[in-house]
PDB file of C-alpha atoms in Angstrom:
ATOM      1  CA  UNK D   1       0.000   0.000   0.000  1.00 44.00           C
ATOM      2  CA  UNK D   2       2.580   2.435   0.246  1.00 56.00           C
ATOM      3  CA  UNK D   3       5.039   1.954  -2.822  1.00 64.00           C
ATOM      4  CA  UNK D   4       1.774   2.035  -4.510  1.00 63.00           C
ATOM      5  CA  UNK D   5      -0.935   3.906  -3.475  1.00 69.00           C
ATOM      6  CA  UNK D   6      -4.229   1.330  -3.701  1.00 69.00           C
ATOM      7  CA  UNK D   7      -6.133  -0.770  -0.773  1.00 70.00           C
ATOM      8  CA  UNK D   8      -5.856  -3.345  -3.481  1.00 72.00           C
ATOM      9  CA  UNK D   9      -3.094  -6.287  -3.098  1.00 75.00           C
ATOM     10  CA  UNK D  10      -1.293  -6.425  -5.778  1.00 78.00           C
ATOM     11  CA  UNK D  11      -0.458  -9.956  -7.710  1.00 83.00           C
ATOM     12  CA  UNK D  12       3.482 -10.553  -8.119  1.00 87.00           C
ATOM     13  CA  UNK D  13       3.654 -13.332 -10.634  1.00 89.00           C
ATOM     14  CA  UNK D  14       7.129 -15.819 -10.969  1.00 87.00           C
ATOM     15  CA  UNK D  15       8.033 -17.341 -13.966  1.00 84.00           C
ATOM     16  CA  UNK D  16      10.868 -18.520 -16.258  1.00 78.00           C
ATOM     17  CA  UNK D  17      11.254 -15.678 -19.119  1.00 74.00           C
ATOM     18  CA  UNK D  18      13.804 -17.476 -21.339  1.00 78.00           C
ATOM     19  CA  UNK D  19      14.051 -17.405 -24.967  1.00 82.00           C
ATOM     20  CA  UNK D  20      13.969 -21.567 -24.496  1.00 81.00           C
ATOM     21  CA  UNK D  21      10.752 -22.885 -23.131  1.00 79.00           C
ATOM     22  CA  UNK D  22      11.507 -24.666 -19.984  1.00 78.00           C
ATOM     23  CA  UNK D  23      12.754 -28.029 -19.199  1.00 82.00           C
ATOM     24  CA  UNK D  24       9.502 -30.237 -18.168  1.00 82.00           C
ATOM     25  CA  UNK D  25      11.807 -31.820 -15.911  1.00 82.00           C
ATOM     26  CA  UNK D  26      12.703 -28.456 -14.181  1.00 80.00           C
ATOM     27  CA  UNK D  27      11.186 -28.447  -9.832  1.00 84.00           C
ATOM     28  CA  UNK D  28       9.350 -25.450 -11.246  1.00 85.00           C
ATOM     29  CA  UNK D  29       8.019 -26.217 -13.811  1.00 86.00           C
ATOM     30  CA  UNK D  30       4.319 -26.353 -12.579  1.00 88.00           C
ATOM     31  CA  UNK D  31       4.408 -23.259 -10.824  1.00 90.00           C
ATOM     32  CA  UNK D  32       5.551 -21.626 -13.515  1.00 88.00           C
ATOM     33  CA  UNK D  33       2.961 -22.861 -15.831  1.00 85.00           C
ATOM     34  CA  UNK D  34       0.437 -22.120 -13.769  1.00 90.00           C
ATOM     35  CA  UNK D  35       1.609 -18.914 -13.133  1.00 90.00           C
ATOM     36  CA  UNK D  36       2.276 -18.147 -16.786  1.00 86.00           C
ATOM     37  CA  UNK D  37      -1.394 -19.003 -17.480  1.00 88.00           C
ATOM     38  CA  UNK D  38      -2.725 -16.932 -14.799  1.00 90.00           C
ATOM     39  CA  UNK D  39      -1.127 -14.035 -16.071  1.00 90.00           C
ATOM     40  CA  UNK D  40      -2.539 -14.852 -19.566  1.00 88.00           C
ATOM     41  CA  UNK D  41      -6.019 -14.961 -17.822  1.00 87.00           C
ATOM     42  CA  UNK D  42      -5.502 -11.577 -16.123  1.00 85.00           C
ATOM     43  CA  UNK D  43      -4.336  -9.908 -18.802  1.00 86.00           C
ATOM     44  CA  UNK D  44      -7.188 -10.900 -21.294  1.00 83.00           C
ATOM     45  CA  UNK D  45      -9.442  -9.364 -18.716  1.00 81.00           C
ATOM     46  CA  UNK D  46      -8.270  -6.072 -18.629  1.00 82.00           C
ATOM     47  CA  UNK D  47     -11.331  -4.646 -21.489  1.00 80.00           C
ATOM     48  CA  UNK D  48     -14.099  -6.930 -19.516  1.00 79.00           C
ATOM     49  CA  UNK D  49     -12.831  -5.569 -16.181  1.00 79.00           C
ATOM     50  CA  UNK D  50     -11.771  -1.683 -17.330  1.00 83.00           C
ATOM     51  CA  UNK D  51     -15.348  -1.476 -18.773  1.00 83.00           C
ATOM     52  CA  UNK D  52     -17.035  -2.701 -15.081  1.00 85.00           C
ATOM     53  CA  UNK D  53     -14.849   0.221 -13.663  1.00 86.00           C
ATOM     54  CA  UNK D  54     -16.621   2.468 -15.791  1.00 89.00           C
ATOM     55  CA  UNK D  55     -20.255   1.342 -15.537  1.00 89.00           C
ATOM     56  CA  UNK D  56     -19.580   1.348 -11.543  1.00 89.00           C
ATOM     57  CA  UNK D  57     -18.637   4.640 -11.519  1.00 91.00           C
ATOM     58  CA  UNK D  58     -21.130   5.990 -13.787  1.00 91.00           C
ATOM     59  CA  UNK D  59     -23.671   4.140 -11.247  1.00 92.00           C
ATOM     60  CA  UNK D  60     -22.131   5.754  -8.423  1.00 93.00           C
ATOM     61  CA  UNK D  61     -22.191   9.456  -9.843  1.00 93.00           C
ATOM     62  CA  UNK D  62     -25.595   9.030 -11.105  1.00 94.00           C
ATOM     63  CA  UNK D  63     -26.901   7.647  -7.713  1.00 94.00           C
ATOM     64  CA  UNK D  64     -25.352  10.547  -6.262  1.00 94.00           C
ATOM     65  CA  UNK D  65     -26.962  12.897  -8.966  1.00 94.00           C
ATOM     66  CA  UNK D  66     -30.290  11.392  -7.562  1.00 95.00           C
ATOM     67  CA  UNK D  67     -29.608  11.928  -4.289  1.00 96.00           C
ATOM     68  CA  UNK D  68     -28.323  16.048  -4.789  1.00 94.00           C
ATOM     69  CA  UNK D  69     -31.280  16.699  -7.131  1.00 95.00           C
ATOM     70  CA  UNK D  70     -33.814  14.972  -4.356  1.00 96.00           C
ATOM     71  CA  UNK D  71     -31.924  17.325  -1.477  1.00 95.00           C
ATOM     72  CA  UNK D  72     -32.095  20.223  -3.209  1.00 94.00           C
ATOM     73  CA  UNK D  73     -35.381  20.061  -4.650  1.00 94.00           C
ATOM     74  CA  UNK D  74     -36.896  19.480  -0.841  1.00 94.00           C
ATOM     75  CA  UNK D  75     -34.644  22.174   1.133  1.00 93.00           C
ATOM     76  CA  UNK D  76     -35.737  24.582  -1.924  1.00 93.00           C
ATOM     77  CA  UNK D  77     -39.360  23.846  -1.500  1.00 93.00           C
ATOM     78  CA  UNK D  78     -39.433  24.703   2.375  1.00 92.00           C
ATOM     79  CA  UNK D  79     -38.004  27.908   1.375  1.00 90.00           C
ATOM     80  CA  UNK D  80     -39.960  31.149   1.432  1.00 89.00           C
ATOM     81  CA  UNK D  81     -41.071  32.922  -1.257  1.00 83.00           C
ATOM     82  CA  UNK D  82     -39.317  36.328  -0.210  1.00 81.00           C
ATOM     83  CA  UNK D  83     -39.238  37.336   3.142  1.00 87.00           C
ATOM     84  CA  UNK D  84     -36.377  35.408   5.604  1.00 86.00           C
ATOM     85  CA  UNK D  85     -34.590  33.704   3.115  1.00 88.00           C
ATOM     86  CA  UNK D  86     -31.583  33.689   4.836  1.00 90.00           C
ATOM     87  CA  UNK D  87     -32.534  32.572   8.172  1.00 92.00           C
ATOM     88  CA  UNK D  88     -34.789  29.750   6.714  1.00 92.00           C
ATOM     89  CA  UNK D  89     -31.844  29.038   4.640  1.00 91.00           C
ATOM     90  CA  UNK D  90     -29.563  28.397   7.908  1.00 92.00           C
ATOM     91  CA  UNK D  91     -32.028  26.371  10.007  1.00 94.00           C
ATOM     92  CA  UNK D  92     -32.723  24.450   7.088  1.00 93.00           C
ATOM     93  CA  UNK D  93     -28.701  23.396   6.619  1.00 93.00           C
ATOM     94  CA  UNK D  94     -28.393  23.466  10.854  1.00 94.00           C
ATOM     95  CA  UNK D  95     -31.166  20.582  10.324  1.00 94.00           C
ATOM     96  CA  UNK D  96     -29.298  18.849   7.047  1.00 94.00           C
ATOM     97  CA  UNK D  97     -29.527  15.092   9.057  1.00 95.00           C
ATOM     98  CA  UNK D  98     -32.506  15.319   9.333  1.00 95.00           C
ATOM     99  CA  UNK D  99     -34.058  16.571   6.419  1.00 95.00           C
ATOM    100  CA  UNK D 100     -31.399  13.905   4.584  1.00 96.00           C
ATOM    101  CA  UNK D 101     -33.368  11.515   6.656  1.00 96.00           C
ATOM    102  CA  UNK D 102     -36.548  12.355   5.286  1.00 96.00           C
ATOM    103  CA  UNK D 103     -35.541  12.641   1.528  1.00 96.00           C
ATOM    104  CA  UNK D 104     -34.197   8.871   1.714  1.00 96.00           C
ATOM    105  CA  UNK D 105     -37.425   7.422   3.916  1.00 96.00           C
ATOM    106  CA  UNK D 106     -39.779  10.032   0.877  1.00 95.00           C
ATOM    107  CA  UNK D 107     -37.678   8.564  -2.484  1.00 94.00           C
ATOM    108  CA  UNK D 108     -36.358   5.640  -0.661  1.00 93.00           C
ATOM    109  CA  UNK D 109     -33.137   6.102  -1.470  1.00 94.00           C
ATOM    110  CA  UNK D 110     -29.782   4.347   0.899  1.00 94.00           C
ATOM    111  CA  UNK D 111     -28.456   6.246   2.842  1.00 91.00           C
ATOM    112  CA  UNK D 112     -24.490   5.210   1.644  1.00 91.00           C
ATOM    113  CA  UNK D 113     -25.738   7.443  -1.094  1.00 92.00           C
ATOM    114  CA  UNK D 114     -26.063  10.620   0.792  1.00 95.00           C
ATOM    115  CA  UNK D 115     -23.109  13.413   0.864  1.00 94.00           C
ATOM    116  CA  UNK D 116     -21.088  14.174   3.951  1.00 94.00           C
ATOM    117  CA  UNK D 117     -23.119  16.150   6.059  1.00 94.00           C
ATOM    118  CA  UNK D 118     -20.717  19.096   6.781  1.00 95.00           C
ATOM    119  CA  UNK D 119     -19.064  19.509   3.438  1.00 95.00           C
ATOM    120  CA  UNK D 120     -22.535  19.333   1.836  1.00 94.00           C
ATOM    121  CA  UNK D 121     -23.913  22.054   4.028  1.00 94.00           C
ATOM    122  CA  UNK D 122     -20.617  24.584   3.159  1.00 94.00           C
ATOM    123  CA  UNK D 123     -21.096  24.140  -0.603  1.00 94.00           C
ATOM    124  CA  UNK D 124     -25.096  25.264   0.591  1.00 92.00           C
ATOM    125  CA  UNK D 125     -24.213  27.866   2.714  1.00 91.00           C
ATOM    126  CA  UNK D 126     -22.192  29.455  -0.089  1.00 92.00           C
ATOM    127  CA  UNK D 127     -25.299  28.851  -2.741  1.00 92.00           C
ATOM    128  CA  UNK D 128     -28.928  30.320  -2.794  1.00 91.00           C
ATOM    129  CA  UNK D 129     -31.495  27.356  -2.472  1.00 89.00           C
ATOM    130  CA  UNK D 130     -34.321  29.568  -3.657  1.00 88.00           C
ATOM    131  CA  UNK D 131     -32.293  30.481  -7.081  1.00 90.00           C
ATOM    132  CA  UNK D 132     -32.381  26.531  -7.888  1.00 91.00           C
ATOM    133  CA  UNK D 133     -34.383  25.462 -10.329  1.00 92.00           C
ATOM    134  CA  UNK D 134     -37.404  23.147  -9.794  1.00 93.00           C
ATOM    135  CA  UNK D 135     -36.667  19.277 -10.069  1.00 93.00           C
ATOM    136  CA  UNK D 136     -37.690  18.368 -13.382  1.00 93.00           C
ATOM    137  CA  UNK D 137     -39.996  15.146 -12.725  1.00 93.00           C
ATOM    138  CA  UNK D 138     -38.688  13.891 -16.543  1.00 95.00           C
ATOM    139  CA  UNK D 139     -35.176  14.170 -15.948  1.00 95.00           C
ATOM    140  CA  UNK D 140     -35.585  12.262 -12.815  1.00 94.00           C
ATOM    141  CA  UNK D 141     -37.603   9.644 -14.743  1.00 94.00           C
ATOM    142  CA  UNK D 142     -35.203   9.363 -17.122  1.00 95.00           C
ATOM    143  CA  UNK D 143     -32.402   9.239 -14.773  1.00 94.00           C
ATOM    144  CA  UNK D 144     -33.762   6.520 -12.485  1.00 93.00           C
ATOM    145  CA  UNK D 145     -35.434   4.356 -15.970  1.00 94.00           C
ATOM    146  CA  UNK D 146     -31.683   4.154 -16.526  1.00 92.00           C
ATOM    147  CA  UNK D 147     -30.421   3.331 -13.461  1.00 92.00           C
ATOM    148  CA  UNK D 148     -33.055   0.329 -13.422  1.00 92.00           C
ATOM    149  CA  UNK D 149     -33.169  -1.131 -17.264  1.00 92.00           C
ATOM    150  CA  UNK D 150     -30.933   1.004 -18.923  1.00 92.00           C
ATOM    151  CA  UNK D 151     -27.483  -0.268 -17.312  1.00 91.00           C
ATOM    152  CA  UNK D 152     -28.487  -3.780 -16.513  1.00 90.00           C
ATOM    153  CA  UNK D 153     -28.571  -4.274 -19.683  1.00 89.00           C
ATOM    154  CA  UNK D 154     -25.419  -2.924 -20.262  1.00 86.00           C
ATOM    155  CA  UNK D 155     -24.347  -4.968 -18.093  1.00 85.00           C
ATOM    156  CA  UNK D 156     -25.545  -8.307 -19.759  1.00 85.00           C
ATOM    157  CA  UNK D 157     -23.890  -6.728 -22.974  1.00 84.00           C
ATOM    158  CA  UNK D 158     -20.700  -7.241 -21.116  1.00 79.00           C
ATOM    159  CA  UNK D 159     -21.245 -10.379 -19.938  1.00 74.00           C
ATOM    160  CA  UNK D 160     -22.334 -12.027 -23.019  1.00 71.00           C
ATOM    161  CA  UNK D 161     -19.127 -10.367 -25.112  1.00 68.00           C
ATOM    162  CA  UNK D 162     -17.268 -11.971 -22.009  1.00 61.00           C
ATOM    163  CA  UNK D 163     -18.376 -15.572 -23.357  1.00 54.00           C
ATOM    164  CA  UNK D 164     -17.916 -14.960 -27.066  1.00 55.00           C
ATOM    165  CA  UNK D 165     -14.419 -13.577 -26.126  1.00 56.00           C
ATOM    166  CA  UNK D 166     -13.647 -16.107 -23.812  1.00 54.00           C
ATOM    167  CA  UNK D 167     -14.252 -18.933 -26.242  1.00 55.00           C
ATOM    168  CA  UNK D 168     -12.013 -17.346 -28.626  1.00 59.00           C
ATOM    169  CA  UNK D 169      -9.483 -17.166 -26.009  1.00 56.00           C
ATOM    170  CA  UNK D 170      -9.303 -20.394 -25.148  1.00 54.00           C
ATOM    171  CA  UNK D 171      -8.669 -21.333 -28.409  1.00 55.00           C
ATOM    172  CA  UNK D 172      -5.664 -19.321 -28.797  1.00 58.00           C
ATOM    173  CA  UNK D 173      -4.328 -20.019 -25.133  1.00 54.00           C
ATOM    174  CA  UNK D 174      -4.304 -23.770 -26.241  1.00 54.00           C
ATOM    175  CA  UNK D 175      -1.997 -22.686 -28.924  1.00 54.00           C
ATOM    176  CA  UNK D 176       0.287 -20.923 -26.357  1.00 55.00           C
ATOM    177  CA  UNK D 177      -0.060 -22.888 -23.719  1.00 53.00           C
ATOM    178  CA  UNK D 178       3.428 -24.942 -24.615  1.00 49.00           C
ATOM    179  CA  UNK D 179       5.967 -21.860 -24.993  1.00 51.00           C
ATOM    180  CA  UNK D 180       3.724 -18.950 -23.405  1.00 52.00           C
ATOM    181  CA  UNK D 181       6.817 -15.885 -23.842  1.00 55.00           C
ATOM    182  CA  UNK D 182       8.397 -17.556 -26.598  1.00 51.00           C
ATOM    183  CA  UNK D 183       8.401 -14.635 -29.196  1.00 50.00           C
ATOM    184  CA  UNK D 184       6.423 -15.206 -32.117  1.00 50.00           C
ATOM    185  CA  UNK D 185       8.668 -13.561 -34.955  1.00 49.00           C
ATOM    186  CA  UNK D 186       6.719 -10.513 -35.131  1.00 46.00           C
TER     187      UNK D 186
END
């Protein structure tokens, strides 16, 4: 974790990286095989696993999308249409847990999807609510109608390229499987 900065562990693979294949009788032979085909394995799912990356994240900031748009829309509909703006304003972001509370139990949204309470509330305090716009009840159709079919299915696209590629794969792995870093004469 600290030569590289990620919670994940990372995989150290051994193997024999001759320009000869290696000698079946060898002690390591096995280990490196297996190893060698590991590392085949990993890197052929690089795509499949760089494109979950990307659908996760685009889940996570349109969750979070949700959750803003659902915040602001209630805090700017307790606001007052022009006297006291500014007091409402603070007692509304001095009560931010609880009126987070109610926009999750009133959408049912989870909670792991709601901003950290005191950063949220100094981006607010800096901001107008009453200058918002109005939630738009399309957008929010839209956004949540993709959220439930729209990236599922994207999803399944993945998955079912997974098979077709991994088929394909297979084939050519069988082909390597003998003399793995052996260059091919390209």
């Amino acid at each position: 974790g600290k030569v590289v900065r990620t919670p994940e562990v990372l995989r150290v693979y051994i193997g024999s990286f001759w320009d000869k294949p290696l000698d079946e009788s060898h002690d390591c032979y096995n280990l490196f095989h297996n190893e060698a085909a590991d590392l085949i394995s990993d890197l052929n799912s690089l795509p499949r696993n760089s494109a979950l990356r990307k659908i996760n994240e685009l889940v996570k900031r349109a969750r979070l999308a949700r959750v803003h748009a659902y915040i602001v829309s209630s805090l700017r509909s307790q606001m007052p249409s022009f006297m006291g703006l500014k007091k409402k304003q603070e007692k509304l972001l001095d009560d931010l847990p609880t009126q987070f509370q109610r926009v999750a139990k009133q959408h049912n949204l989870p909670t792991g999807d709601f901003p950290n309470i005191p950063r949220f509330r100094g981006i607010l305090s800096n901001l107008e609510l009453s200058k918002f716009p109005k939630l738009s009840d399309k957008m929010m159709n839209k956004l949540n109608q993709s959220l439930a079919q729209e990236i599922p299915a994207l999803m399944n696209l993945i998955s079912a390229t997974e098979v077709v590629t991994s088929e394909k794969n297979y084939r050519s792995e069988e082909k390597r499987r003998r003399k793995p870093f052996l260059s091919t004469g390209r």
